[in-house]
Each structure stands twice: as C-alpha cells, then as structure tokens.
Amino acid sequence: DADVTQTPRNRITKTGKRIMLECSQTKGHDRMYWYRQDPGLGLRLIYYSFDVKDINKGEISDGYSVSRQAQAKFSLSLESAIPNQTALYFCATSDSPGHTYEQYFGPGTRLTVT
Amino acid sequence: GEDVEQSLFLSVREGDSSVINCTYTDSSSTYLYWYKQEPGAGLQLLTYIFSNMDMKQDQRLTVLLNKKDKHLSLRIADTQTGDSAIYFCAEKSSSNTGKLIFGQGTTLQVKP
C-alpha cells in the first residue's frame, strides 16, 4: 500500500466552487506539506504543518486554506476556485529534524478549474 | 533569498551519459536532493548529498557538488529509455523549517 495517498486523483470543477483535496499518510511523520506544480515553474509550497497545532503559510497561500485533522491527515481547500488554480497538487511528508529532511510525495491530484 | 535553477530540457541517445545541472543560491544549505518524476506519478527521491561531500555515487548515478560555485549535477551513466522523466533539484532551506526549495525541473528525453 502507498505510504502517502491523495484523493481525488483527478478533479474538474467550475469557477467559484469550493473544493477540498485530501492527503493521508501511514509513515508516521509529523510534517506534512502541500505543493502545486505548474509546467516550467517546478514545485511551489502552499502550506506546511509540523504537527496538528502548527500550520504555516508557504510562498503561494493566497486563495487556499488547510486543515490538519490528525497527524496522518492534511487537507487543502480552495474556497472559491479560479482557473489559474488549475495545476497538479502534491502532498508530501517528512520526518522530524535529525534525519535527512527528505520528503515523501503522494501521487498527485490533477485539478482543472473551468 | 533561496532559489534553485535548472535548465528545462535535455535530450540524449540511449546508452549515452546524461548530465543534469542545477545551481542554488543558499550557501548554507546542508542537504541537496535529486528527485525523479515519471509521467503521471509523484516525485521519488533518487539521491541526496550532504554539503560536506563533493561526490556521491550510487550505481549509475553520480552526484557532484561544487560548493564554491553553488553547482550541483546529476550524471546518469548508460542512460536508458526508462530514465525518461522530469528531474528536480532541491535544497533544504537554511531556515529552521525543513522546507525544500525546488528547481523548475529538467525534462530528460532519451531517444532509442
């Protein structure tokens, strides 16, 4: 079974709709991250969380919100989707400091906003 | 600021060596990484190098780090069609957040 899972894998929605992307992990990691990937821009960090009570904005948080429901679950919401939020979204996890800080990625959610 | 730059595209013939280059700005980065993204999949860690190392070899992969020039490279020996993917360079942020800063990704095309 995959260690980091994302649902849905694909979603098409209309402008103005609220949408939630979900991420679950079985790695037991404290840290979780949401990125978006756009062609030619690489991965940009939206939000990150070091534990259930610690949520931090990344470089492109405007238009997004997150919820860390449990150590294993981290969801990303678009309150009112707009077409330029069409992208590939990745969730990632990492262990606490003391290790190599490598991040483990989910398979991604392809979101299209029409 | 923290920034990582890569060229966007590289094309090689099967059996040749591929060299993917990356430059970064944060001289205090402690870890640098190479991730691979195959079509329709998430990112998979290929290898990493600690900043006190100059080179790391793992089977067909060789990572070279030039700290003076803030330059990182990934060499893939005997490149195969299965190596076709997007390769991302990343550095660990020097802030105490554990964040990774990613480059734009280099698309490697391997021609038969």
PDB file of C-alpha atoms in Angstrom:
ATOM      1  CA  ASP A   1       0.000   0.000   0.000  1.00  0.00           C
ATOM      2  CA  ALA A   2       1.125   3.544  -0.750  1.00  0.00           C
ATOM      3  CA  ASP A   3       2.556   5.469   2.178  1.00  0.00           C
ATOM      4  CA  VAL A   4       1.121   8.830   1.058  1.00  0.00           C
ATOM      5  CA  THR A   5      -2.253   8.845  -0.639  1.00  0.00           C
ATOM      6  CA  GLN A   6      -4.217  11.668  -2.198  1.00  0.00           C
ATOM      7  CA  THR A   7      -7.870  11.883  -3.140  1.00  0.00           C
ATOM      8  CA  PRO A   8      -9.224  12.583  -5.640  1.00  0.00           C
ATOM      9  CA  ARG A   9      -6.594  11.853  -8.296  1.00  0.00           C
ATOM     10  CA  ASN A  10      -8.371  13.966 -10.872  1.00  0.00           C
ATOM     11  CA  ARG A  11     -11.000  16.657 -10.454  1.00  0.00           C
ATOM     12  CA  ILE A  12     -12.705  19.049 -12.805  1.00  0.00           C
ATOM     13  CA  THR A  13     -14.641  21.875 -11.189  1.00  0.00           C
ATOM     14  CA  LYS A  14     -16.182  25.189 -12.132  1.00  0.00           C
ATOM     15  CA  THR A  15     -15.093  28.687 -11.218  1.00  0.00           C
ATOM     16  CA  GLY A  16     -16.413  29.731  -7.817  1.00  0.00           C
ATOM     17  CA  LYS A  17     -16.890  26.237  -6.437  1.00  0.00           C
ATOM     18  CA  ARG A  18     -15.399  25.122  -3.145  1.00  0.00           C
ATOM     19  CA  ILE A  19     -13.179  22.086  -3.392  1.00  0.00           C
ATOM     20  CA  MET A  20     -11.181  20.011  -0.927  1.00  0.00           C
ATOM     21  CA  LEU A  21      -8.176  17.852  -1.690  1.00  0.00           C
ATOM     22  CA  GLU A  22      -7.257  15.248   0.873  1.00  0.00           C
ATOM     23  CA  CYS A  23      -3.992  13.658   1.888  1.00  0.00           C
ATOM     24  CA  SER A  24      -3.358  10.723   4.209  1.00  0.00           C
ATOM     25  CA  GLN A  25      -0.101   9.128   5.261  1.00  0.00           C
ATOM     26  CA  THR A  26       0.900   5.959   7.045  1.00  0.00           C
ATOM     27  CA  LYS A  27       4.551   6.886   7.509  1.00  0.00           C
ATOM     28  CA  GLY A  28       4.038   8.275  10.993  1.00  0.00           C
ATOM     29  CA  HIS A  29       5.662  11.561  10.013  1.00  0.00           C
ATOM     30  CA  ASP A  30       4.917  14.770  11.875  1.00  0.00           C
ATOM     31  CA  ARG A  31       5.491  17.143   8.983  1.00  0.00           C
ATOM     32  CA  MET A  32       3.174  17.495   6.014  1.00  0.00           C
ATOM     33  CA  TYR A  33       3.240  19.821   3.009  1.00  0.00           C
ATOM     34  CA  TRP A  34       1.088  20.925   0.093  1.00  0.00           C
ATOM     35  CA  TYR A  35       2.694  21.960  -3.204  1.00  0.00           C
ATOM     36  CA  ARG A  36       1.410  22.881  -6.600  1.00  0.00           C
ATOM     37  CA  GLN A  37       3.251  22.068  -9.796  1.00  0.00           C
ATOM     38  CA  ASP A  38       2.983  24.162 -12.930  1.00  0.00           C
ATOM     39  CA  PRO A  39       4.971  23.468 -16.112  1.00  0.00           C
ATOM     40  CA  GLY A  40       8.287  25.328 -16.099  1.00  0.00           C
ATOM     41  CA  LEU A  41       7.799  26.558 -12.540  1.00  0.00           C
ATOM     42  CA  GLY A  42       8.657  23.466 -10.563  1.00  0.00           C
ATOM     43  CA  LEU A  43       7.001  22.906  -7.205  1.00  0.00           C
ATOM     44  CA  ARG A  44       5.834  25.809  -5.106  1.00  0.00           C
ATOM     45  CA  LEU A  45       4.932  25.455  -1.455  1.00  0.00           C
ATOM     46  CA  ILE A  46       1.368  26.374  -0.490  1.00  0.00           C
ATOM     47  CA  TYR A  47       1.141  25.405   3.192  1.00  0.00           C
ATOM     48  CA  TYR A  48       3.035  23.231   5.611  1.00  0.00           C
ATOM     49  CA  SER A  49       2.344  21.770   9.032  1.00  0.00           C
ATOM     50  CA  PHE A  50       4.766  20.499  11.661  1.00  0.00           C
ATOM     51  CA  ASP A  51       2.067  18.980  13.820  1.00  0.00           C
ATOM     52  CA  VAL A  52      -1.680  19.153  14.356  1.00  0.00           C
ATOM     53  CA  LYS A  53      -1.477  22.556  16.038  1.00  0.00           C
ATOM     54  CA  ASP A  54       1.183  24.089  13.810  1.00  0.00           C
ATOM     55  CA  ILE A  55       0.111  25.401  10.394  1.00  0.00           C
ATOM     56  CA  ASN A  56       2.279  27.716   8.308  1.00  0.00           C
ATOM     57  CA  LYS A  57       1.852  29.581   5.048  1.00  0.00           C
ATOM     58  CA  GLY A  58       4.139  28.815   2.169  1.00  0.00           C
ATOM     59  CA  GLU A  59       5.074  31.080  -0.709  1.00  0.00           C
ATOM     60  CA  ILE A  60       1.707  30.957  -2.518  1.00  0.00           C
ATOM     61  CA  SER A  61      -1.005  30.541   0.143  1.00  0.00           C
ATOM     62  CA  ASP A  62      -3.456  33.147  -1.165  1.00  0.00           C
ATOM     63  CA  GLY A  63      -6.727  31.530  -2.235  1.00  0.00           C
ATOM     64  CA  TYR A  64      -6.016  28.343  -0.272  1.00  0.00           C
ATOM     65  CA  SER A  65      -6.649  27.082   3.237  1.00  0.00           C
ATOM     66  CA  VAL A  66      -5.653  23.884   5.032  1.00  0.00           C
ATOM     67  CA  SER A  67      -6.746  21.707   7.894  1.00  0.00           C
ATOM     68  CA  ARG A  68      -4.638  19.209   9.832  1.00  0.00           C
ATOM     69  CA  GLN A  69      -7.304  16.914  11.200  1.00  0.00           C
ATOM     70  CA  ALA A  70      -4.867  14.388  12.662  1.00  0.00           C
ATOM     71  CA  GLN A  71      -1.204  13.544  12.430  1.00  0.00           C
ATOM     72  CA  ALA A  72      -1.971  11.426   9.398  1.00  0.00           C
ATOM     73  CA  LYS A  73      -4.353  13.757   7.551  1.00  0.00           C
ATOM     74  CA  PHE A  74      -3.808  17.120   5.915  1.00  0.00           C
ATOM     75  CA  SER A  75      -6.402  18.618   3.596  1.00  0.00           C
ATOM     76  CA  LEU A  76      -6.184  21.551   1.194  1.00  0.00           C
ATOM     77  CA  SER A  77      -9.232  23.666   0.347  1.00  0.00           C
ATOM     78  CA  LEU A  78      -9.923  26.118  -2.417  1.00  0.00           C
ATOM     79  CA  GLU A  79     -12.741  28.260  -1.064  1.00  0.00           C
ATOM     80  CA  SER A  80     -13.706  29.709  -4.433  1.00  0.00           C
ATOM     81  CA  ALA A  81     -11.809  28.062  -7.258  1.00  0.00           C
ATOM     82  CA  ILE A  82     -10.475  30.154 -10.150  1.00  0.00           C
ATOM     83  CA  PRO A  83      -8.994  28.990 -13.481  1.00  0.00           C
ATOM     84  CA  ASN A  84      -5.402  29.919 -12.583  1.00  0.00           C
ATOM     85  CA  GLN A  85      -5.575  27.345  -9.788  1.00  0.00           C
ATOM     86  CA  THR A  86      -5.597  24.674 -12.478  1.00  0.00           C
ATOM     87  CA  ALA A  87      -2.471  22.658 -11.636  1.00  0.00           C
ATOM     88  CA  LEU A  88      -1.084  19.408 -10.296  1.00  0.00           C
ATOM     89  CA  TYR A  89      -1.188  19.339  -6.494  1.00  0.00           C
ATOM     90  CA  PHE A  90       1.120  17.241  -4.366  1.00  0.00           C
ATOM     91  CA  CYS A  91       1.083  16.352  -0.724  1.00  0.00           C
ATOM     92  CA  ALA A  92       4.353  15.389   0.942  1.00  0.00           C
ATOM     93  CA  THR A  93       5.549  14.269   4.361  1.00  0.00           C
ATOM     94  CA  SER A  94       8.837  14.326   6.193  1.00  0.00           C
ATOM     95  CA  ASP A  95      10.203  13.113   9.467  1.00  0.00           C
ATOM     96  CA  SER A  96      11.197  15.384  12.306  1.00  0.00           C
ATOM     97  CA  PRO A  97      14.657  17.023  12.396  1.00  0.00           C
ATOM     98  CA  GLY A  98      17.613  14.723  12.925  1.00  0.00           C
ATOM     99  CA  HIS A  99      17.150  12.875   9.695  1.00  0.00           C
ATOM    100  CA  THR A 100      17.907  13.957   6.169  1.00  0.00           C
ATOM    101  CA  TYR A 101      14.752  16.063   5.768  1.00  0.00           C
ATOM    102  CA  GLU A 102      13.818  14.177   2.626  1.00  0.00           C
ATOM    103  CA  GLN A 103      10.195  14.468   1.676  1.00  0.00           C
ATOM    104  CA  TYR A 104       7.933  11.664   0.514  1.00  0.00           C
ATOM    105  CA  PHE A 105       5.349  12.559  -2.076  1.00  0.00           C
ATOM    106  CA  GLY A 106       1.871  11.377  -2.865  1.00  0.00           C
ATOM    107  CA  PRO A 107       0.829  10.584  -6.455  1.00  0.00           C
ATOM    108  CA  GLY A 108      -0.725  13.999  -7.008  1.00  0.00           C
ATOM    109  CA  THR A 109      -4.166  15.425  -7.757  1.00  0.00           C
ATOM    110  CA  ARG A 110      -4.751  16.951 -11.175  1.00  0.00           C
ATOM    111  CA  LEU A 111      -7.212  19.823 -10.715  1.00  0.00           C
ATOM    112  CA  THR A 112      -8.862  21.628 -13.601  1.00  0.00           C
ATOM    113  CA  VAL A 113     -10.951  24.735 -12.962  1.00  0.00           C
ATOM    114  CA  THR A 114     -13.155  25.732 -15.904  1.00  0.00           C
TER     115      THR A 114
ATOM    116  CA  GLY B   1      16.783  34.652  -0.980  1.00  0.00           C
ATOM    117  CA  GLU B   2      16.656  30.969  -1.696  1.00  0.00           C
ATOM    118  CA  ASP B   3      16.468  29.977  -5.330  1.00  0.00           C
ATOM    119  CA  VAL B   4      17.259  26.887  -7.369  1.00  0.00           C
ATOM    120  CA  GLU B   5      17.724  26.992 -11.133  1.00  0.00           C
ATOM    121  CA  GLN B   6      17.786  24.210 -13.720  1.00  0.00           C
ATOM    122  CA  SER B   7      17.663  24.044 -17.486  1.00  0.00           C
ATOM    123  CA  LEU B   8      14.286  22.826 -18.689  1.00  0.00           C
ATOM    124  CA  PHE B   9      15.160  20.167 -21.236  1.00  0.00           C
ATOM    125  CA  LEU B  10      17.858  17.619 -22.107  1.00  0.00           C
ATOM    126  CA  SER B  11      17.830  15.063 -24.905  1.00  0.00           C
ATOM    127  CA  VAL B  12      20.283  12.167 -25.124  1.00  0.00           C
ATOM    128  CA  ARG B  13      20.671   8.896 -27.013  1.00  0.00           C
ATOM    129  CA  GLU B  14      20.132   5.606 -25.250  1.00  0.00           C
ATOM    130  CA  GLY B  15      23.442   4.338 -23.871  1.00  0.00           C
ATOM    131  CA  ASP B  16      24.989   7.807 -23.583  1.00  0.00           C
ATOM    132  CA  SER B  17      25.600   9.578 -20.289  1.00  0.00           C
ATOM    133  CA  SER B  18      23.230  12.313 -19.180  1.00  0.00           C
ATOM    134  CA  VAL B  19      24.319  15.254 -17.075  1.00  0.00           C
ATOM    135  CA  ILE B  20      21.662  17.420 -15.457  1.00  0.00           C
ATOM    136  CA  ASN B  21      22.849  20.631 -13.871  1.00  0.00           C
ATOM    137  CA  CYS B  22      21.499  22.790 -11.082  1.00  0.00           C
ATOM    138  CA  THR B  23      22.585  25.989  -9.358  1.00  0.00           C
ATOM    139  CA  TYR B  24      21.424  27.214  -5.973  1.00  0.00           C
ATOM    140  CA  THR B  25      21.836  30.414  -4.031  1.00  0.00           C
ATOM    141  CA  ASP B  26      21.851  29.464  -0.349  1.00  0.00           C
ATOM    142  CA  SER B  27      25.437  28.667   0.552  1.00  0.00           C
ATOM    143  CA  SER B  28      24.370  27.411   3.977  1.00  0.00           C
ATOM    144  CA  SER B  29      22.211  24.599   2.599  1.00  0.00           C
ATOM    145  CA  THR B  30      23.071  21.372   4.361  1.00  0.00           C
ATOM    146  CA  TYR B  31      21.315  18.887   2.101  1.00  0.00           C
ATOM    147  CA  LEU B  32      20.734  18.848  -1.628  1.00  0.00           C
ATOM    148  CA  TYR B  33      18.488  16.360  -3.382  1.00  0.00           C
ATOM    149  CA  TRP B  34      17.606  14.912  -6.746  1.00  0.00           C
ATOM    150  CA  TYR B  35      14.044  13.777  -7.282  1.00  0.00           C
ATOM    151  CA  LYS B  36      12.601  11.963 -10.306  1.00  0.00           C
ATOM    152  CA  GLN B  37       9.052  12.362 -11.569  1.00  0.00           C
ATOM    153  CA  GLU B  38       7.768   9.829 -14.071  1.00  0.00           C
ATOM    154  CA  PRO B  39       4.688  10.656 -16.151  1.00  0.00           C
ATOM    155  CA  GLY B  40       1.516  10.614 -14.064  1.00  0.00           C
ATOM    156  CA  ALA B  41       3.374   9.965 -10.841  1.00  0.00           C
ATOM    157  CA  GLY B  42       4.596  11.832  -7.809  1.00  0.00           C
ATOM    158  CA  LEU B  43       8.191  12.721  -7.044  1.00  0.00           C
ATOM    159  CA  GLN B  44      10.525   9.976  -5.960  1.00  0.00           C
ATOM    160  CA  LEU B  45      13.793  10.670  -4.164  1.00  0.00           C
ATOM    161  CA  LEU B  46      16.726   9.448  -6.246  1.00  0.00           C
ATOM    162  CA  THR B  47      19.578  10.523  -4.061  1.00  0.00           C
ATOM    163  CA  TYR B  48      20.788  13.272  -1.775  1.00  0.00           C
ATOM    164  CA  ILE B  49      24.158  14.705  -0.840  1.00  0.00           C
ATOM    165  CA  PHE B  50      25.279  16.335   2.348  1.00  0.00           C
ATOM    166  CA  SER B  51      27.054  19.641   1.966  1.00  0.00           C
ATOM    167  CA  ASN B  52      30.377  18.383   3.331  1.00  0.00           C
ATOM    168  CA  MET B  53      30.657  15.924   0.438  1.00  0.00           C
ATOM    169  CA  ASP B  54      31.973  16.590  -3.062  1.00  0.00           C
ATOM    170  CA  MET B  55      30.680  13.476  -4.721  1.00  0.00           C
ATOM    171  CA  LYS B  56      28.283  10.618  -4.147  1.00  0.00           C
ATOM    172  CA  GLN B  57      27.908   7.571  -6.349  1.00  0.00           C
ATOM    173  CA  ASP B  58      25.039   5.128  -6.374  1.00  0.00           C
ATOM    174  CA  GLN B  59      25.096   2.547  -9.172  1.00  0.00           C
ATOM    175  CA  ARG B  60      24.514   4.511 -12.421  1.00  0.00           C
ATOM    176  CA  LEU B  61      24.049   7.815 -10.608  1.00  0.00           C
ATOM    177  CA  THR B  62      26.847  10.211  -9.719  1.00  0.00           C
ATOM    178  CA  VAL B  63      26.186  13.451  -7.883  1.00  0.00           C
ATOM    179  CA  LEU B  64      28.838  16.182  -7.930  1.00  0.00           C
ATOM    180  CA  LEU B  65      28.711  19.165  -5.609  1.00  0.00           C
ATOM    181  CA  ASN B  66      30.777  22.307  -6.131  1.00  0.00           C
ATOM    182  CA  LYS B  67      30.095  24.430  -3.089  1.00  0.00           C
ATOM    183  CA  LYS B  68      32.266  27.297  -4.252  1.00  0.00           C
ATOM    184  CA  ASP B  69      30.178  27.731  -7.397  1.00  0.00           C
ATOM    185  CA  LYS B  70      26.928  26.511  -5.733  1.00  0.00           C
ATOM    186  CA  HIS B  71      26.572  23.982  -8.507  1.00  0.00           C
ATOM    187  CA  LEU B  72      25.089  20.512  -8.297  1.00  0.00           C
ATOM    188  CA  SER B  73      24.998  17.947 -11.071  1.00  0.00           C
ATOM    189  CA  LEU B  74      23.475  14.533 -11.605  1.00  0.00           C
ATOM    190  CA  ARG B  75      25.165  12.183 -14.030  1.00  0.00           C
ATOM    191  CA  ILE B  76      23.287   9.119 -15.258  1.00  0.00           C
ATOM    192  CA  ALA B  77      25.569   6.574 -16.890  1.00  0.00           C
ATOM    193  CA  ASP B  78      24.314   4.329 -19.703  1.00  0.00           C
ATOM    194  CA  THR B  79      21.029   6.217 -19.941  1.00  0.00           C
ATOM    195  CA  GLN B  80      18.022   4.025 -20.704  1.00  0.00           C
ATOM    196  CA  THR B  81      14.593   4.871 -22.111  1.00  0.00           C
ATOM    197  CA  GLY B  82      13.188   4.172 -18.643  1.00  0.00           C
ATOM    198  CA  ASP B  83      15.193   7.139 -17.378  1.00  0.00           C
ATOM    199  CA  SER B  84      12.958   9.491 -19.357  1.00  0.00           C
ATOM    200  CA  ALA B  85      11.333  11.686 -16.723  1.00  0.00           C
ATOM    201  CA  ILE B  86      11.471  15.110 -15.102  1.00  0.00           C
ATOM    202  CA  TYR B  87      14.358  15.532 -12.672  1.00  0.00           C
ATOM    203  CA  PHE B  88      14.114  18.063  -9.870  1.00  0.00           C
ATOM    204  CA  CYS B  89      16.982  19.505  -7.920  1.00  0.00           C
ATOM    205  CA  ALA B  90      16.117  20.712  -4.411  1.00  0.00           C
ATOM    206  CA  GLU B  91      17.896  22.243  -1.464  1.00  0.00           C
ATOM    207  CA  LYS B  92      16.937  22.151   2.160  1.00  0.00           C
ATOM    208  CA  SER B  93      16.027  25.642   3.319  1.00  0.00           C
ATOM    209  CA  SER B  94      18.515  27.085   5.782  1.00  0.00           C
ATOM    210  CA  SER B  95      15.592  28.324   7.872  1.00  0.00           C
ATOM    211  CA  ASN B  96      14.591  26.017  10.705  1.00  0.00           C
ATOM    212  CA  THR B  97      11.545  24.763   8.855  1.00  0.00           C
ATOM    213  CA  GLY B  98      12.716  21.697   6.996  1.00  0.00           C
ATOM    214  CA  LYS B  99      11.292  23.161   3.793  1.00  0.00           C
ATOM    215  CA  LEU B 100      12.734  22.127   0.471  1.00  0.00           C
ATOM    216  CA  ILE B 101      13.262  24.629  -2.316  1.00  0.00           C
ATOM    217  CA  PHE B 102      12.769  23.030  -5.738  1.00  0.00           C
ATOM    218  CA  GLY B 103      14.108  23.939  -9.139  1.00  0.00           C
ATOM    219  CA  GLN B 104      11.882  24.096 -12.196  1.00  0.00           C
ATOM    220  CA  GLY B 105      12.663  20.538 -13.220  1.00  0.00           C
ATOM    221  CA  THR B 106      14.640  19.226 -16.211  1.00  0.00           C
ATOM    222  CA  THR B 107      12.797  17.018 -18.674  1.00  0.00           C
ATOM    223  CA  LEU B 108      15.120  14.244 -19.825  1.00  0.00           C
ATOM    224  CA  GLN B 109      14.237  12.722 -23.173  1.00  0.00           C
ATOM    225  CA  VAL B 110      16.048   9.507 -24.063  1.00  0.00           C
ATOM    226  CA  LYS B 111      15.967   8.590 -27.739  1.00  0.00           C
ATOM    227  CA  PRO B 112      16.361   4.942 -28.785  1.00  0.00           C
TER     228      PRO B 112
END
